[in-house]
CSV table of N, CA and C in Angstrom, one decimal:
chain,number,residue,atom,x,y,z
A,1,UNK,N,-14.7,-36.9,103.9
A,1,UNK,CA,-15.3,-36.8,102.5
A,1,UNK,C,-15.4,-38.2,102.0
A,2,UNK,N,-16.8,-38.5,101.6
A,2,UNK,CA,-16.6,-40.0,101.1
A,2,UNK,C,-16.6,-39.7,99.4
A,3,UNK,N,-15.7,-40.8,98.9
A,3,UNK,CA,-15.5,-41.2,97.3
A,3,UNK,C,-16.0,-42.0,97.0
A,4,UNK,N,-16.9,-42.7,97.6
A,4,UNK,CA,-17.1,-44.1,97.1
A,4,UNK,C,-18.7,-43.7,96.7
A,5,UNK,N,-19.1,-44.2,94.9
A,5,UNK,CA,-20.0,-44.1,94.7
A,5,UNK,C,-20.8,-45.6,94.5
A,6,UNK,N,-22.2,-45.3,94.8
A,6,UNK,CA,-23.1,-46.0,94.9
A,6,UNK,C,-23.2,-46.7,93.8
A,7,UNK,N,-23.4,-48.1,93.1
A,7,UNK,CA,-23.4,-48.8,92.1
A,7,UNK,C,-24.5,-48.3,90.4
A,8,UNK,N,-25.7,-47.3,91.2
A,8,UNK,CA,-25.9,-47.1,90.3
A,8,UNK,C,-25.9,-45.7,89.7
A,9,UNK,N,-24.8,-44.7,90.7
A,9,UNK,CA,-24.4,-43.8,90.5
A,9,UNK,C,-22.9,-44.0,89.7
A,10,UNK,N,-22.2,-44.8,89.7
A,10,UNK,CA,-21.3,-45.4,89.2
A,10,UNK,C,-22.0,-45.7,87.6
A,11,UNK,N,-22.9,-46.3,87.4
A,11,UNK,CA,-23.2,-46.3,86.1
A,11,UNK,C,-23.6,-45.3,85.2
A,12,UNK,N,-24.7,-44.4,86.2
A,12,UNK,CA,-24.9,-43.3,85.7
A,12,UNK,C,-23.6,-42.5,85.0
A,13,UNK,N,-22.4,-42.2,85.8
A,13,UNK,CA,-20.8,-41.7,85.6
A,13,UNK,C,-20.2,-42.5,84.5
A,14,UNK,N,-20.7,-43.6,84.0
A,14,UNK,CA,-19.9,-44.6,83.0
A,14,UNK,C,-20.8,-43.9,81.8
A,15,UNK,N,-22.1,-44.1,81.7
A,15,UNK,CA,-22.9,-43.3,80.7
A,15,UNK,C,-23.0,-42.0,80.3
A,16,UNK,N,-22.6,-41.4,81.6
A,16,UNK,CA,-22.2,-39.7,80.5
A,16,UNK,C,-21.0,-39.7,80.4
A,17,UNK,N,-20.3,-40.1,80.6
A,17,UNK,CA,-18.4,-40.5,80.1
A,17,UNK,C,-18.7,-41.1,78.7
A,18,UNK,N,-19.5,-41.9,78.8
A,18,UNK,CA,-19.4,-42.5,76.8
A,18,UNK,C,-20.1,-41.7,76.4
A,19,UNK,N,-21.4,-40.9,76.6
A,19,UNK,CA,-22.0,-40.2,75.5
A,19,UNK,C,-21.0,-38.5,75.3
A,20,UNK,N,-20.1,-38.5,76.3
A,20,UNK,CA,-19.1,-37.3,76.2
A,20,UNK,C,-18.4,-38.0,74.9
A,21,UNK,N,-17.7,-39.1,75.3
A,21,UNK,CA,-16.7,-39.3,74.4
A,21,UNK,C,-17.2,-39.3,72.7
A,22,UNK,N,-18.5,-40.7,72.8
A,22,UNK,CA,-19.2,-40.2,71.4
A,22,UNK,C,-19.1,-39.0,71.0
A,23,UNK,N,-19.5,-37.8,71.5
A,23,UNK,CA,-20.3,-36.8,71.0
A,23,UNK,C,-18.6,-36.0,70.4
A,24,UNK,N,-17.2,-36.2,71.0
A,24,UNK,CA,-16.5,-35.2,71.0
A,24,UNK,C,-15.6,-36.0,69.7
A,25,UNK,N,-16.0,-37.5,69.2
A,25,UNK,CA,-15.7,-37.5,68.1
A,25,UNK,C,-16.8,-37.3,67.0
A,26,UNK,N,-17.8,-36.7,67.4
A,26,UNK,CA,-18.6,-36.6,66.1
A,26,UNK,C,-18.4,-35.6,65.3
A,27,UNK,N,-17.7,-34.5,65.4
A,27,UNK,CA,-17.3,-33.5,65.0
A,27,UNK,C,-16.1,-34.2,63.8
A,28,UNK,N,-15.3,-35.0,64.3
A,28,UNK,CA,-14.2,-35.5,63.2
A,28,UNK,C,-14.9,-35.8,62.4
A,29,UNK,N,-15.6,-36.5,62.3
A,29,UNK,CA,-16.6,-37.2,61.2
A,29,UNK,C,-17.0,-36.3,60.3
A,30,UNK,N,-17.5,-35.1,60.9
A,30,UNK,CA,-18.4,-34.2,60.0
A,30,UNK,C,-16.7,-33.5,59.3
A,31,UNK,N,-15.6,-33.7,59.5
A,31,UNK,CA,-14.8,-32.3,59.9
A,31,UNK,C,-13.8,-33.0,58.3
A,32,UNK,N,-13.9,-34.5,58.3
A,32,UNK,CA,-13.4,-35.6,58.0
A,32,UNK,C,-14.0,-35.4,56.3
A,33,UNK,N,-15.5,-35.4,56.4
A,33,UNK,CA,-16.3,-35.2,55.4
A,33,UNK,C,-16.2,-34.1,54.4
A,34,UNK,N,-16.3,-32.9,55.1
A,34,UNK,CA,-16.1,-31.4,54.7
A,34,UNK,C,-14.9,-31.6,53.8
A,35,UNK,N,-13.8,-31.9,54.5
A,35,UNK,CA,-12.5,-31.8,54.0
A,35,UNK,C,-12.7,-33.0,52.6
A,36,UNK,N,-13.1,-33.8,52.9
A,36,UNK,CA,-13.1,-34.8,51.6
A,36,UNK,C,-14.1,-34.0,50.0
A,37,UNK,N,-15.3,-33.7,50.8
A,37,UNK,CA,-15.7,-32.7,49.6
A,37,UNK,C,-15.5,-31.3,48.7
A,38,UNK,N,-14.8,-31.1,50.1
A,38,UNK,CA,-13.6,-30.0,50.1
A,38,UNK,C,-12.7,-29.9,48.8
A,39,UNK,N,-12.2,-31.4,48.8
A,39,UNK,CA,-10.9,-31.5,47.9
A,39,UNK,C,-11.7,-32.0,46.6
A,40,UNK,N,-12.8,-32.5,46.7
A,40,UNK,CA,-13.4,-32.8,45.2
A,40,UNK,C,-13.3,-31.4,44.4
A,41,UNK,N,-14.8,-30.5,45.0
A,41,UNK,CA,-14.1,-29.3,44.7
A,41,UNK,C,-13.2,-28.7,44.1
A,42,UNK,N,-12.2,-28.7,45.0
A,42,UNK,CA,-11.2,-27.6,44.9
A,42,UNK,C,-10.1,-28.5,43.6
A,43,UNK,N,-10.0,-29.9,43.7
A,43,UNK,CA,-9.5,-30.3,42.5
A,43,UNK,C,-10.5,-30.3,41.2
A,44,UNK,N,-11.7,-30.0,41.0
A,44,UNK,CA,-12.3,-30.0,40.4
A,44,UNK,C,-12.3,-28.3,39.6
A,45,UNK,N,-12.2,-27.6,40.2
A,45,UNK,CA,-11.7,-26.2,40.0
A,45,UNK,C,-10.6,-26.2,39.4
A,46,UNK,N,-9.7,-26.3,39.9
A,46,UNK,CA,-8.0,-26.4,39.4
A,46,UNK,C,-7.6,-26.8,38.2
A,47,UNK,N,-8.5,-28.3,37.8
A,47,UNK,CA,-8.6,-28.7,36.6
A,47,UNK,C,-9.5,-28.4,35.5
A,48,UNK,N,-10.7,-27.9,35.9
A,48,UNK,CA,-11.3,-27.5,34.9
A,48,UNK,C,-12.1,-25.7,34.9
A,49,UNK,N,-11.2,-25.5,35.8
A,49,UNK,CA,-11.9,-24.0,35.7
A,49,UNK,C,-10.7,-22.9,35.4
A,50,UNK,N,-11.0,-21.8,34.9
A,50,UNK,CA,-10.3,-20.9,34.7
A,50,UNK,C,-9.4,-20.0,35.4
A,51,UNK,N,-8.5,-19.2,35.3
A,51,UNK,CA,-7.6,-19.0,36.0
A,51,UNK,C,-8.3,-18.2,37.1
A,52,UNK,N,-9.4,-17.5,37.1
A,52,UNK,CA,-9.7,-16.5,38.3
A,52,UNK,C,-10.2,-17.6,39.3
A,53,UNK,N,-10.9,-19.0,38.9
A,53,UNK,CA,-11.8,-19.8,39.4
A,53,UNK,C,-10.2,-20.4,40.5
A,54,UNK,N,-9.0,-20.7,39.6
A,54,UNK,CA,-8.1,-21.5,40.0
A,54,UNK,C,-7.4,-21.1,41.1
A,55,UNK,N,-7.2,-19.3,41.0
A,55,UNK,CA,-6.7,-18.6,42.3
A,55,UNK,C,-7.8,-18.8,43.2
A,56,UNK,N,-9.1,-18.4,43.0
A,56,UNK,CA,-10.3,-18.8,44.6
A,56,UNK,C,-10.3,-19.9,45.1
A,57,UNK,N,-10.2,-21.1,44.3
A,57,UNK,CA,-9.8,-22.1,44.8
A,57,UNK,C,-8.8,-22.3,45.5
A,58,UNK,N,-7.2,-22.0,45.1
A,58,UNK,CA,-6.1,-21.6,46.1
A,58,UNK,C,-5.9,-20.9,47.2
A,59,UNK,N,-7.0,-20.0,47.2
A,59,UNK,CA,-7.0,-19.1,48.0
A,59,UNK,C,-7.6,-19.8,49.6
A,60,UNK,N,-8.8,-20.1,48.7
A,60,UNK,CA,-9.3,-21.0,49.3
A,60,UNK,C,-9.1,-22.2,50.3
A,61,UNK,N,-8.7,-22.8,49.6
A,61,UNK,CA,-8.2,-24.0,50.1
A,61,UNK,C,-7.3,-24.2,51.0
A,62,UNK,N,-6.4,-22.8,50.6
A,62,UNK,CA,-5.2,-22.5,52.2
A,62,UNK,C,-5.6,-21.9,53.0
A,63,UNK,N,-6.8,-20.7,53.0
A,63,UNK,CA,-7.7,-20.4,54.1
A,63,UNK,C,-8.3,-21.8,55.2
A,64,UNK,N,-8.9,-22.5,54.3
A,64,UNK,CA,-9.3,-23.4,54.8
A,64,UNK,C,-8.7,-24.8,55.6
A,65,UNK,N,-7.7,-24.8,54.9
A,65,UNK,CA,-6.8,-26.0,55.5
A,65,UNK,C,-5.9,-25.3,57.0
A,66,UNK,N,-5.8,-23.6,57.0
A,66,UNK,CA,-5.0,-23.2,57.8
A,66,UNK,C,-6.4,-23.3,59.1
A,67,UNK,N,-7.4,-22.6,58.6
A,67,UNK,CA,-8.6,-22.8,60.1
A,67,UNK,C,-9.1,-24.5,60.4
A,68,UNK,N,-8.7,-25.1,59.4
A,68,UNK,CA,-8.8,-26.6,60.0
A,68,UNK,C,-7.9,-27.3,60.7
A,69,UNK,N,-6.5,-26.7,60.5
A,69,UNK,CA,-5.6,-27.4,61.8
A,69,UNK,C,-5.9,-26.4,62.9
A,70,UNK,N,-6.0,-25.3,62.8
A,70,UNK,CA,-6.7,-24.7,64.4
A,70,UNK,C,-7.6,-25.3,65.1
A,71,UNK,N,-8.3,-25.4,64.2
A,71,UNK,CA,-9.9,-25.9,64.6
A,71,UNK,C,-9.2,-27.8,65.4
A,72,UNK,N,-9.0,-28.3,64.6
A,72,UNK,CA,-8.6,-30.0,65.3
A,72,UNK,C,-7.9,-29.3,66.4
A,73,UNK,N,-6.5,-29.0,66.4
A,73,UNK,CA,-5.8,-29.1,67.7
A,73,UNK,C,-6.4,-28.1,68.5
A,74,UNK,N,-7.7,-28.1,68.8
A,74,UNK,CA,-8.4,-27.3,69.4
A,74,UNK,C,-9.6,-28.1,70.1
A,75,UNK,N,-9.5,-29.3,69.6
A,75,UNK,CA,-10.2,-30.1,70.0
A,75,UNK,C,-9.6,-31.1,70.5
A,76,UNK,N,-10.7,-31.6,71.8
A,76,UNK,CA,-10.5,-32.3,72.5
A,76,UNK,C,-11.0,-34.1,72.4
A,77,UNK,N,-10.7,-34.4,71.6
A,77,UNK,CA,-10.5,-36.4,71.3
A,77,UNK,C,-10.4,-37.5,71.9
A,78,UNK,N,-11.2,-37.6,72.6
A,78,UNK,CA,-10.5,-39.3,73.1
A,78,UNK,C,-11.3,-40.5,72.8
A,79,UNK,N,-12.1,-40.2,71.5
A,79,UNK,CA,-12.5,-41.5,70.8
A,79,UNK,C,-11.6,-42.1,70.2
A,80,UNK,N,-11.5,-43.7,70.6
A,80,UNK,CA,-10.6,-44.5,69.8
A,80,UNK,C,-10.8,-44.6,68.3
A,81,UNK,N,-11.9,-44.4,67.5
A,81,UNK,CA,-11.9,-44.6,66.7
A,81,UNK,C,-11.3,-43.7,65.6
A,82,UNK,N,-11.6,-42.5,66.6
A,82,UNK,CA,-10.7,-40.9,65.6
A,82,UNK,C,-9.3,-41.4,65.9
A,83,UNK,N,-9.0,-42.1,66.9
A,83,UNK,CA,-7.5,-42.0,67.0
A,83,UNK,C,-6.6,-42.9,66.1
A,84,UNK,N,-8.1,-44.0,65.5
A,84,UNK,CA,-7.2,-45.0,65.0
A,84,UNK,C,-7.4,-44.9,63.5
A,85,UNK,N,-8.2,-44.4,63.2
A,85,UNK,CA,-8.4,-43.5,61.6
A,85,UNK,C,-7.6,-42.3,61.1
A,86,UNK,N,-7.2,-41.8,62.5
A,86,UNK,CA,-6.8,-40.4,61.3
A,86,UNK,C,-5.3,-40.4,61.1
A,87,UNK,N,-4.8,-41.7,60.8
A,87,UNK,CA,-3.5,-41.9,60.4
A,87,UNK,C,-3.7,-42.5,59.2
A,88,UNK,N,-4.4,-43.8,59.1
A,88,UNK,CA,-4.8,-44.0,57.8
A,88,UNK,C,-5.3,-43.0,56.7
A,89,UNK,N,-6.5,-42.8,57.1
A,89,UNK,CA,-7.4,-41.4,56.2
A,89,UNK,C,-6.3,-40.2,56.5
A,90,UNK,N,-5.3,-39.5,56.6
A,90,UNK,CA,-4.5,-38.8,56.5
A,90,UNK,C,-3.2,-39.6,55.7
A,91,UNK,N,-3.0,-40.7,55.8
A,91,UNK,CA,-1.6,-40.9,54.6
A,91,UNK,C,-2.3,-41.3,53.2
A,92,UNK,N,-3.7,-41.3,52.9
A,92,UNK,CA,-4.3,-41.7,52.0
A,92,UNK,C,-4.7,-40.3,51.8
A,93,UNK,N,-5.1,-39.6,52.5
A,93,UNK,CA,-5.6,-38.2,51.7
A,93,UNK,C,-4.2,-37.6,50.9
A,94,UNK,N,-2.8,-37.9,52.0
A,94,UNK,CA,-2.0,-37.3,51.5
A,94,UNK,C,-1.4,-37.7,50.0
A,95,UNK,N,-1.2,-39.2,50.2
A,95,UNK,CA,-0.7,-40.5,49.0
A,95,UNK,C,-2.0,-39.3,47.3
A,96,UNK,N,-3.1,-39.5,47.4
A,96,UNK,CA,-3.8,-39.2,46.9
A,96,UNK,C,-4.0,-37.6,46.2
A,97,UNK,N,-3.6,-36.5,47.1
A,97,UNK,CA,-3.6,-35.5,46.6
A,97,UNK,C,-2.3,-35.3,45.8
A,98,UNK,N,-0.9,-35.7,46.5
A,98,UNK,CA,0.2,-36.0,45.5
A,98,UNK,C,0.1,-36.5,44.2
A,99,UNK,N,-0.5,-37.8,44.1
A,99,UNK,CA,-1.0,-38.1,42.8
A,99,UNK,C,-1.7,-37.2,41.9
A,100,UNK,N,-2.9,-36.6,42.7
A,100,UNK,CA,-3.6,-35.3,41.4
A,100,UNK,C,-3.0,-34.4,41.0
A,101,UNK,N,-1.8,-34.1,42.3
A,101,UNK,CA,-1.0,-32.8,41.7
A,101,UNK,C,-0.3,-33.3,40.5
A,102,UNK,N,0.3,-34.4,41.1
A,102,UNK,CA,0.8,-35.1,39.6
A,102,UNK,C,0.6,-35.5,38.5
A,103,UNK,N,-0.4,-35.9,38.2
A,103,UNK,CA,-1.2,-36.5,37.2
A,103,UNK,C,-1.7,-34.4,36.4
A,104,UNK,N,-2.3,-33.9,37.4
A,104,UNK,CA,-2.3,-32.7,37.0
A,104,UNK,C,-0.9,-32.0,36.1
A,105,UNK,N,0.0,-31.8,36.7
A,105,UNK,CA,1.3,-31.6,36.2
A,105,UNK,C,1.8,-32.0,35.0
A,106,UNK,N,1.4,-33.2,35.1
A,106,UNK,CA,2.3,-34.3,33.6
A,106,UNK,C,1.4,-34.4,33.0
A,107,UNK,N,0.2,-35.2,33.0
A,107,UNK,CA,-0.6,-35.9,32.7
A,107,UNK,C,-1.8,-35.5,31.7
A,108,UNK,N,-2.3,-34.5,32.8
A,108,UNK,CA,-3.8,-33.9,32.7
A,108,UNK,C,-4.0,-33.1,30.8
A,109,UNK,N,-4.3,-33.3,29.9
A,109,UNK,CA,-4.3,-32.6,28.9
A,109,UNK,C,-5.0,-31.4,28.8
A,110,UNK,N,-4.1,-30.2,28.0
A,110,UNK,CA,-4.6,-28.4,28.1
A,110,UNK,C,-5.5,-28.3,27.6
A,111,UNK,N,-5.4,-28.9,26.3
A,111,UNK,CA,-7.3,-28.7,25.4
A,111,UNK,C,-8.2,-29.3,25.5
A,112,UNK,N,-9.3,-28.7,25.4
A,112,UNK,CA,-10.8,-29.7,25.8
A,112,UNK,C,-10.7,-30.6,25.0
A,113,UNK,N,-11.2,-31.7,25.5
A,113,UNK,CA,-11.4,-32.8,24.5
A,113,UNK,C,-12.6,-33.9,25.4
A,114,UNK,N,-12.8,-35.0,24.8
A,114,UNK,CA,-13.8,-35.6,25.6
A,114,UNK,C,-13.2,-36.9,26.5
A,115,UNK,N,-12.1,-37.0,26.6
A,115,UNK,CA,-11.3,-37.5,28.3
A,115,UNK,C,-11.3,-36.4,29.4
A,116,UNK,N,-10.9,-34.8,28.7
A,116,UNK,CA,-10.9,-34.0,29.7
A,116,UNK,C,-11.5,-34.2,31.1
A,117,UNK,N,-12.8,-33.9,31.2
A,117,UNK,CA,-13.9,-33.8,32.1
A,117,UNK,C,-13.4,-35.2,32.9
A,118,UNK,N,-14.4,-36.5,32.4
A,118,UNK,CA,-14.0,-37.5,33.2
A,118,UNK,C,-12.5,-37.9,34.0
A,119,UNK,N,-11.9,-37.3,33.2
A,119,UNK,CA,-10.4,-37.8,33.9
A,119,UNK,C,-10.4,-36.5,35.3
A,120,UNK,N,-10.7,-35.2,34.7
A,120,UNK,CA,-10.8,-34.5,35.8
A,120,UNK,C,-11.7,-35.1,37.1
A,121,UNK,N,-12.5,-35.5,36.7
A,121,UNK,CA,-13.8,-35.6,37.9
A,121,UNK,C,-13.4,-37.0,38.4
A,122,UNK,N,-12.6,-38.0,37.8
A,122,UNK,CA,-12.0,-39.2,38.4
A,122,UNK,C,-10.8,-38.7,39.6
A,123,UNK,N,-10.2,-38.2,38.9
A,123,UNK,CA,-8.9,-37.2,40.0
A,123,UNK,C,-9.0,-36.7,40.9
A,124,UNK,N,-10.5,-35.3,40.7
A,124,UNK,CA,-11.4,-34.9,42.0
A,124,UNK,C,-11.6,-35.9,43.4
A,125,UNK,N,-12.5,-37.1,42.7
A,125,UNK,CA,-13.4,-37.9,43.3
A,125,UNK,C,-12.2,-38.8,44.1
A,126,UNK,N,-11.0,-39.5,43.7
A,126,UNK,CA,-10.1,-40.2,43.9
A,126,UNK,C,-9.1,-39.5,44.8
A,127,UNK,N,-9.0,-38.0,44.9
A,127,UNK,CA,-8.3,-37.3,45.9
A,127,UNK,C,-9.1,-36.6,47.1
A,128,UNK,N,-10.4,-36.9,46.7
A,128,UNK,CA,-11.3,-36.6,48.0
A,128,UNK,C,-11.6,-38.4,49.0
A,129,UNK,N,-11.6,-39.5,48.1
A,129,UNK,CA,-11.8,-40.3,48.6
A,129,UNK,C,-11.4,-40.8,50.5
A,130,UNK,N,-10.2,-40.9,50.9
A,130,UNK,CA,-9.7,-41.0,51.7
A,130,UNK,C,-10.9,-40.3,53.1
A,131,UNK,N,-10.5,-39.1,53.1
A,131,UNK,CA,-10.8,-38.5,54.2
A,131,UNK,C,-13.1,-39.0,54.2
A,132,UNK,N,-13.6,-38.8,52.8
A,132,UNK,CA,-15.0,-39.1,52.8
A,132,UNK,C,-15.1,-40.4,53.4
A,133,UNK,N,-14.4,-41.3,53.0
A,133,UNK,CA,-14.2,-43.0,53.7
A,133,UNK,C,-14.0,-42.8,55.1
A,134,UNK,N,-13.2,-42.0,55.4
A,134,UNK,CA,-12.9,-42.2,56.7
A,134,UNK,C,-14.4,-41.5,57.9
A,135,UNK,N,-14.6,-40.3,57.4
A,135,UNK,CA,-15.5,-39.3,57.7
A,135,UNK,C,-17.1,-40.6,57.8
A,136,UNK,N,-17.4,-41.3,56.9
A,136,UNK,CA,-18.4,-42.1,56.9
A,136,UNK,C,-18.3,-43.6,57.6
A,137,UNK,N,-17.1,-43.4,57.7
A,137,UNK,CA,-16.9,-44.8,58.5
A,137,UNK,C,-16.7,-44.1,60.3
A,138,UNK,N,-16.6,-43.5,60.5
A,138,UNK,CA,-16.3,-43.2,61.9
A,138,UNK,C,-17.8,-42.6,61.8
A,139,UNK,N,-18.5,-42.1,61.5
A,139,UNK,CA,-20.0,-40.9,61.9
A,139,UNK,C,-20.7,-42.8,61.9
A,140,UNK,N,-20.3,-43.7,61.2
A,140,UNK,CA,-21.1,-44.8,61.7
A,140,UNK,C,-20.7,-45.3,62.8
A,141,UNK,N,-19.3,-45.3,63.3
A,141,UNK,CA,-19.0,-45.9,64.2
A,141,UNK,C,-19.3,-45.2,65.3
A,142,UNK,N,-19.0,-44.0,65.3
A,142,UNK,CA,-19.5,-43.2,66.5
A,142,UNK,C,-21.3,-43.3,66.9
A,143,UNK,N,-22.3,-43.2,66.3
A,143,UNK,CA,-23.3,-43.5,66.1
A,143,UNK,C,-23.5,-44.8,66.5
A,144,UNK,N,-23.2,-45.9,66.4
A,144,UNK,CA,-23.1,-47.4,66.6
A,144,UNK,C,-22.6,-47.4,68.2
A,145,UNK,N,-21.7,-46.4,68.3
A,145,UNK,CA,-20.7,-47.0,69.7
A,145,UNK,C,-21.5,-46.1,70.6
C-alpha cells in the first residue's frame, strides 16, 4: 500500500481540510448572532412587556438556551478562532446578562415614565452585545480565513 501522496495531491488534501474547517465554524458565528439578538429580545420583553409577554419570554428563552447547548456540543469545531472567542464572548455575555438582571431588580423603575424605554433598550442592547461582537467578528474571520 503506498501513503505517500503526490505534491499536488497533498495540496489538494490541505485545501479541503481548510474549507472543512472554515465551513464548521461558520455555524458559531450565525449560532453567536442568534443568541446575541436573542437576548436583545428577550430582555426587551422582560422589561417592558407585560406579564403574559414576560412568561413567553421565559419560556422561551429556556427552551432555547436548553436546544442551544445540545445543538454546540453537537458540533464539531476545530476553528481556532471559535476556540479563541468563545471564552471571551461567553464571560462577557455572562458579566452582562448579570448586570440586566440586576439593574432589572434594583434599578429599573415600575412606572412608565420617559427614562423607562431608553434605559430598557440600553440594557437589552448592552446584554446582547457580547455574543453579537463575537458572532460578527468570527463570520469575518471565518470568511477572511
Amino acid at each position: 500500500m503506498n501513503d505517500r501522496l503526490s505534491a499536488e495531491e497533498a495540496l489538494r488534501e490541505i485545501d479541503q481540510i481548510g474549507g472543512s474547517v472554515r465551513r464548521s465554524g461558520r455555524w458559531a458565528s450565525r449560532w453567536m448572532l442568534v443568541l446575541g439578538i436573542g437576548a436583545v429580545v428577550y430582555w426587551l420583553a422582560m422589561l417592558l412587556g407585560g406579564e403574559t409577554l414576560r412568561d413567553i419570554a421565559g419560556w422561551g428563552w429556556l427552551v432555547f438556551v436548553a436546544c442551544s447547548v445540545i445543538y454546540v456540543f453537537r458540533q464539531r469545531v476545530f476553528s481556532r478562532a471559535v476556540w479563541r472567542l468563545q471564552w471571551p464572548v461567553a464571560a462577557g455575555f455572562v458579566l452582562t446578562s448579570a448586570a440586566a438582571t440586576l439593574f432589572a431588580a434594583f434599578l429599573m423603575p415600575d412606572e412608565p415614565g420617559p427614562l423607562r424605554i431608553p434605559l430598557a433598550v440600553l440594557i437589552a442592547v448592552v446584554a446582547g452585545a457580547p455574543p453579537i461582537w463575537g458572532g460578527w467578528l468570527l463570520r469575518h474571520r471565518e470568511v477572511a480565513g
